[in-house]
Short mmCIF file of C-alpha atoms in Angstrom, two decimals:
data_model
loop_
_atom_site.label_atom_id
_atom_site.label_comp_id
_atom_site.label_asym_id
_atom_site.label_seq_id
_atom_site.Cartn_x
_atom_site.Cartn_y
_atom_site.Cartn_z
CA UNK Y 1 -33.99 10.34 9.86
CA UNK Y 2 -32.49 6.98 10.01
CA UNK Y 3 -30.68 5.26 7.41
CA UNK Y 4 -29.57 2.05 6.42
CA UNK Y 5 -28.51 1.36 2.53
CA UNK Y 6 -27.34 -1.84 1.22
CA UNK Y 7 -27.22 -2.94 -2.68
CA UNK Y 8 -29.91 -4.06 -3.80
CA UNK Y 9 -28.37 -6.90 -5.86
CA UNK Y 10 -25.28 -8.60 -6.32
CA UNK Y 11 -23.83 -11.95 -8.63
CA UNK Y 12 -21.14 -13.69 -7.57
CA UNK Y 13 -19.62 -17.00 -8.97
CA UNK Y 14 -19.12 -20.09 -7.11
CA UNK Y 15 -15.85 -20.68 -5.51
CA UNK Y 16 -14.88 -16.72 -5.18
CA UNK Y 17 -15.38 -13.71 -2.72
CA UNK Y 18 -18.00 -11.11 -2.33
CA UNK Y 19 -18.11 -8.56 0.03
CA UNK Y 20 -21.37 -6.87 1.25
CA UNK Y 21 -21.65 -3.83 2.32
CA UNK Y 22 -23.71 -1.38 4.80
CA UNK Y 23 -23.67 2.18 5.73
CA UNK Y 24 -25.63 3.47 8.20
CA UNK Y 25 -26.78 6.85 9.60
CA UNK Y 26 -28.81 6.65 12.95
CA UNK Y 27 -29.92 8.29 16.13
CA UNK Y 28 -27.14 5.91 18.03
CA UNK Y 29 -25.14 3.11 18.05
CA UNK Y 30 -25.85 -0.46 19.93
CA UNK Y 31 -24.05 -2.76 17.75
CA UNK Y 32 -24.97 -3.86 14.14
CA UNK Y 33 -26.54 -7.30 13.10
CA UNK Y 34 -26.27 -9.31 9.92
CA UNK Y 35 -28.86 -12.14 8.92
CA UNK Y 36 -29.17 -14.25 6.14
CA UNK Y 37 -32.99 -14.92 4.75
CA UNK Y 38 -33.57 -17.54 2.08
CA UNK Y 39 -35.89 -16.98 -0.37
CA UNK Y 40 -39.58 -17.89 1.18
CA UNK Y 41 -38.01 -18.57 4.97
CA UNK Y 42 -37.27 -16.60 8.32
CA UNK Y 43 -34.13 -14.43 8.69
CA UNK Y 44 -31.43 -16.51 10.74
CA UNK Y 45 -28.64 -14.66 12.74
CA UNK Y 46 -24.80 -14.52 11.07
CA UNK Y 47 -22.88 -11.90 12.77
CA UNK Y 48 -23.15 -8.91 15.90
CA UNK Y 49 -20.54 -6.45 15.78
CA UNK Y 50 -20.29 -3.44 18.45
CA UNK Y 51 -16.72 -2.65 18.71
CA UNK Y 52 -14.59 -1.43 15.53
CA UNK Y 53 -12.57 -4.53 13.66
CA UNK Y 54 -13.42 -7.72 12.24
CA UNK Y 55 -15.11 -10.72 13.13
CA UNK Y 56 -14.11 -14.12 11.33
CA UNK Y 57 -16.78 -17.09 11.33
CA UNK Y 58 -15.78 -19.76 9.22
CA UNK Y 59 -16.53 -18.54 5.98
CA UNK Y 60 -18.15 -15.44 6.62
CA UNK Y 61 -16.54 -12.58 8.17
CA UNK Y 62 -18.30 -9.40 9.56
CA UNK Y 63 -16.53 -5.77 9.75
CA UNK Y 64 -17.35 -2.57 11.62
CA UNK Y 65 -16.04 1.20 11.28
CA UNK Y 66 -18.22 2.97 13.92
CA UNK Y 67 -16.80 6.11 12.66
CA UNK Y 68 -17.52 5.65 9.24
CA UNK Y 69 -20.93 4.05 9.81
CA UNK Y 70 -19.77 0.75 8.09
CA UNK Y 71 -19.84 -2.46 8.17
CA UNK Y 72 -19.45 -5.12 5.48
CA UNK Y 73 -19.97 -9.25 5.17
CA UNK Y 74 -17.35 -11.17 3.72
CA UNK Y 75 -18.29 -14.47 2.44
CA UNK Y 76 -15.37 -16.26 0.97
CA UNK Y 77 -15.25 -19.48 -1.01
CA UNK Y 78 -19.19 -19.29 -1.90
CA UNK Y 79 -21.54 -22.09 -2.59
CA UNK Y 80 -24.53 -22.15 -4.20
CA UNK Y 81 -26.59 -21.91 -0.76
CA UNK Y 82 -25.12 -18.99 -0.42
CA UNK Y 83 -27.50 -17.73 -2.37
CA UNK Y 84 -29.93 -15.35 -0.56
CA UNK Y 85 -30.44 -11.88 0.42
CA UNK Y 86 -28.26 -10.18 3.31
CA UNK Y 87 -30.03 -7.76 5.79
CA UNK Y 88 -27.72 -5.52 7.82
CA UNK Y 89 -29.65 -3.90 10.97
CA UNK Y 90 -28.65 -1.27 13.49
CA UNK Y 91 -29.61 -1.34 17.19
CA UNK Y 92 -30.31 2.70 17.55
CA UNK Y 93 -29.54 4.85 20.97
CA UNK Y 94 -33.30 3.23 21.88
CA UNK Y 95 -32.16 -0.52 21.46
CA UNK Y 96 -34.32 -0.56 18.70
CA UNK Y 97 -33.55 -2.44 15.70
CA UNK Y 98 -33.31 -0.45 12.02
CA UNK Y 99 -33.08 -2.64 9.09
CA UNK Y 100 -31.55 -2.51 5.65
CA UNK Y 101 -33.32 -3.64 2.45
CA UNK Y 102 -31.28 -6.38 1.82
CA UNK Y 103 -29.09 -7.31 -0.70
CA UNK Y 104 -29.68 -10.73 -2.75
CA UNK Y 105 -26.64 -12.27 -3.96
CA UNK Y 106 -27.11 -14.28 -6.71
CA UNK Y 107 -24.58 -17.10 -6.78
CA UNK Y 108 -23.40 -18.41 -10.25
CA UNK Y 109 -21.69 -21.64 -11.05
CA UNK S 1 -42.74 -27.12 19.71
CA UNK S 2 -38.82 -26.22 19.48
CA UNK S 3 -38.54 -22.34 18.60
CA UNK S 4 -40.97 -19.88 17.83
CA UNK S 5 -44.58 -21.10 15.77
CA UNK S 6 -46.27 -19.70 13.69
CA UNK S 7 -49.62 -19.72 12.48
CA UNK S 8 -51.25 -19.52 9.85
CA UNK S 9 -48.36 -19.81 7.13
CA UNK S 10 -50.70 -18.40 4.80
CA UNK S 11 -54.16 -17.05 4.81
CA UNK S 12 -56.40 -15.34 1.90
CA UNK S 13 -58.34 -12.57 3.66
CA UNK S 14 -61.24 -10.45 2.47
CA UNK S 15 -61.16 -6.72 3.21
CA UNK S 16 -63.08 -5.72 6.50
CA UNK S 17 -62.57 -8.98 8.25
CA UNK S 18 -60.96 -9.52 11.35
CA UNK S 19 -57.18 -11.86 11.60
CA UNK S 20 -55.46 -12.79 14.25
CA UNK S 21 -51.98 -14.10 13.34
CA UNK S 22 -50.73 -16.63 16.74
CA UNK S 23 -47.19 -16.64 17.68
CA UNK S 24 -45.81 -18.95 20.61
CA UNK S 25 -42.19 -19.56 21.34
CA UNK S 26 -41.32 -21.93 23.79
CA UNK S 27 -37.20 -20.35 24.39
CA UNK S 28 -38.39 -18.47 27.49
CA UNK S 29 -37.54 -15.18 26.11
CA UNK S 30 -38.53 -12.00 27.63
CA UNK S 31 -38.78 -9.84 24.28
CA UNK S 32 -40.90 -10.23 21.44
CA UNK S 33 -41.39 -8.67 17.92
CA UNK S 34 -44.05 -8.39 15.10
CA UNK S 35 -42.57 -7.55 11.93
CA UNK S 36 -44.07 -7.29 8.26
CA UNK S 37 -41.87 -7.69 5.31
CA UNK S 38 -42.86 -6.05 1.67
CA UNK S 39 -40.64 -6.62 -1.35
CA UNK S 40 -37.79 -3.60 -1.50
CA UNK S 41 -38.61 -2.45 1.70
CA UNK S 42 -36.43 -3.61 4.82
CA UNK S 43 -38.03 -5.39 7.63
CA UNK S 44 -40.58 -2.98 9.77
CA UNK S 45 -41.60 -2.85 13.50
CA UNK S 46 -45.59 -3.18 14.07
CA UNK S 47 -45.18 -4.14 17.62
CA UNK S 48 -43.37 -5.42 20.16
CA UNK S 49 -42.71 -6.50 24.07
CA UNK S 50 -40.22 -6.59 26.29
CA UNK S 51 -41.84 -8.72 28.94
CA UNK S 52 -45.70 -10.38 29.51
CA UNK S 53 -47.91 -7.90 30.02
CA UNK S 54 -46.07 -4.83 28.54
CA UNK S 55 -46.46 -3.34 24.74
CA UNK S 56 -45.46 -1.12 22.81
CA UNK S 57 -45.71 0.94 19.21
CA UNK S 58 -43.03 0.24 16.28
CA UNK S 59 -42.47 1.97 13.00
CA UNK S 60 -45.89 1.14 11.62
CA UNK S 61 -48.79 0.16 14.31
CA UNK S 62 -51.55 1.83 12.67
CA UNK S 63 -54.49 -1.33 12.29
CA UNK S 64 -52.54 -3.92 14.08
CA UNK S 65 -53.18 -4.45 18.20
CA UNK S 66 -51.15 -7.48 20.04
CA UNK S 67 -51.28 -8.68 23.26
CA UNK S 68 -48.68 -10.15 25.99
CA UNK S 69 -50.94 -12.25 28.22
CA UNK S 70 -48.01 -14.53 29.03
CA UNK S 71 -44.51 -15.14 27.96
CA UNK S 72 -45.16 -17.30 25.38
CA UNK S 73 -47.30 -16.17 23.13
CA UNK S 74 -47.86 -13.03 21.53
CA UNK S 75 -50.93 -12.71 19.22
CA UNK S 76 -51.40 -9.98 16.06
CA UNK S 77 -54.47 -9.17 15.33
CA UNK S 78 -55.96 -7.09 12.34
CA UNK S 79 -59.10 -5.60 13.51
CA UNK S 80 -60.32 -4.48 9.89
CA UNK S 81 -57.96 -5.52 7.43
CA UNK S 82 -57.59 -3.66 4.14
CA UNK S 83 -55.46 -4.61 1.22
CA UNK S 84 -52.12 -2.62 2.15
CA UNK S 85 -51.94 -5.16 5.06
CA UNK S 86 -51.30 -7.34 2.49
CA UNK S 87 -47.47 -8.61 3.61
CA UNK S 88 -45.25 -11.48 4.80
CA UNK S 89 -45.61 -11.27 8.65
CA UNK S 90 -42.62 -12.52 10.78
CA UNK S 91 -43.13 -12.76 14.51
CA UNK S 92 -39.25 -13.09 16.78
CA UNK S 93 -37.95 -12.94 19.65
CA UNK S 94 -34.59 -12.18 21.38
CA UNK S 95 -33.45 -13.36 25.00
CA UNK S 96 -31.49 -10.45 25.51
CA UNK S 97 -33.66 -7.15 23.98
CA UNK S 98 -32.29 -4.75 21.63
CA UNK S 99 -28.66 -6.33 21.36
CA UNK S 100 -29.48 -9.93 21.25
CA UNK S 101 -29.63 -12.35 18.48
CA UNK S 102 -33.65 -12.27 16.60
CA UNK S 103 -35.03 -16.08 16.51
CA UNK S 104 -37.95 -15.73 13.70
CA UNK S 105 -40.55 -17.76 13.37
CA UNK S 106 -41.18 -18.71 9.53
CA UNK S 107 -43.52 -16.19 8.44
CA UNK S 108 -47.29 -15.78 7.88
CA UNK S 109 -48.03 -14.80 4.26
CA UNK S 110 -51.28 -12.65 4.14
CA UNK S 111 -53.33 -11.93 1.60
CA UNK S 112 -56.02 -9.42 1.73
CA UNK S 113 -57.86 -8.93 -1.07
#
């Protein structure tokens, strides 16, 4: 079967770094998605990754280890609207999305 | 309209009745999603399309039917609903299919009691 697993939770205080991360067994590999989801709104887009490395975006940086099946979200510097839950997805050998649980990070001042 | 619309945001169903959740997005995209979110569990596929007039299955169909009339809109319906339909419904859609960014609309929250 396919696989995604993610913490479930996380706490973090304001001003550091946390680092997210997702492992992932599937039928394939299309690249791998991260979106952020507020409490009570839509999921909105942070990172794609398909080839190995990492990916900086102003605070938040995404990383991928196809061979591993790994990938982790690096938010540095965090703010309170940080706070939210992280959903890592993989696009499978179909193009078909497979999605994580999420993790909520809780963000303490 | 700017995005992808949703409607209703919420609704309080009673078992046996018939829903149809509306979904228009006015990006032009060629793919389109229905998803249903439950606490725990990660986002799942009911349905989707990759262009109007083409459907197909996701992870959990079973009681749900859409239609792709056009490419803007893309309409869930619950023939018969019964409480386990009870969920947070998210309808998206990409411009570029399985590897492109997911623009969700903000939800339907159903209750069906």
């Amino acid at each position: 079967g396919q696989n995604i697993d993610q913490p479930t939770e996380m706490t973090a205080t304001e001003g550091a770094i946390v680092q997210i991360n997702c492992t992932y067994q599937t039928s394939g590999f299309n690249g791998l998605f991260w979106y952020q989801q507020h409490a009570g709104e839509a999921p909105t887009f942070l990172s794609y990754n398909v080839l190995d490395g990492l990916e900086e975006k102003g605070r938040f940086s995404s990383f991928l280890s196809r061979s591993k099946g790994y990938s982790y979200l690096l938010l540095k510097e965090l703010q309170m609207k940080d706070s939210a839950s992280y959903l890592c997805a993989v696009v499978d050998s179909n193009y078909q999305l497979i999605w994580g649980a999420g993790t909520k990070l809780i963000i303490k001042p | 309209i700017a995005g992808i619309t949703q409607a209703p945001t919420s609704q309080i169903l009673a078992a046996g009745r018939r829903m149809t959740l509306r979904c228009t997005q006015d990006m032009r995209h060629n793919a389109m999603y229905w998803y249903r979110q439950d606490l725990g569990l990660g986002l799942r596929l009911i349905h989707y399309s990759n262009t109007a007039g083409t459907t197909g299955k996701g992870e959990v169909p079973d009681g749900y039917s859409v239609s792709r009339a056009n490419t803007d809109d893309f309409p869930l319906t619950l023939a018969s609903a019964v409480p386990s339909q009870t969920s947070v419904y998210f309808c998206a859609s990409s411009g570029q299919g399985g590897t492109g960014e997911l623009f969700f609309g903000e939800g339907s929250r159903l209750t069906v009691l």
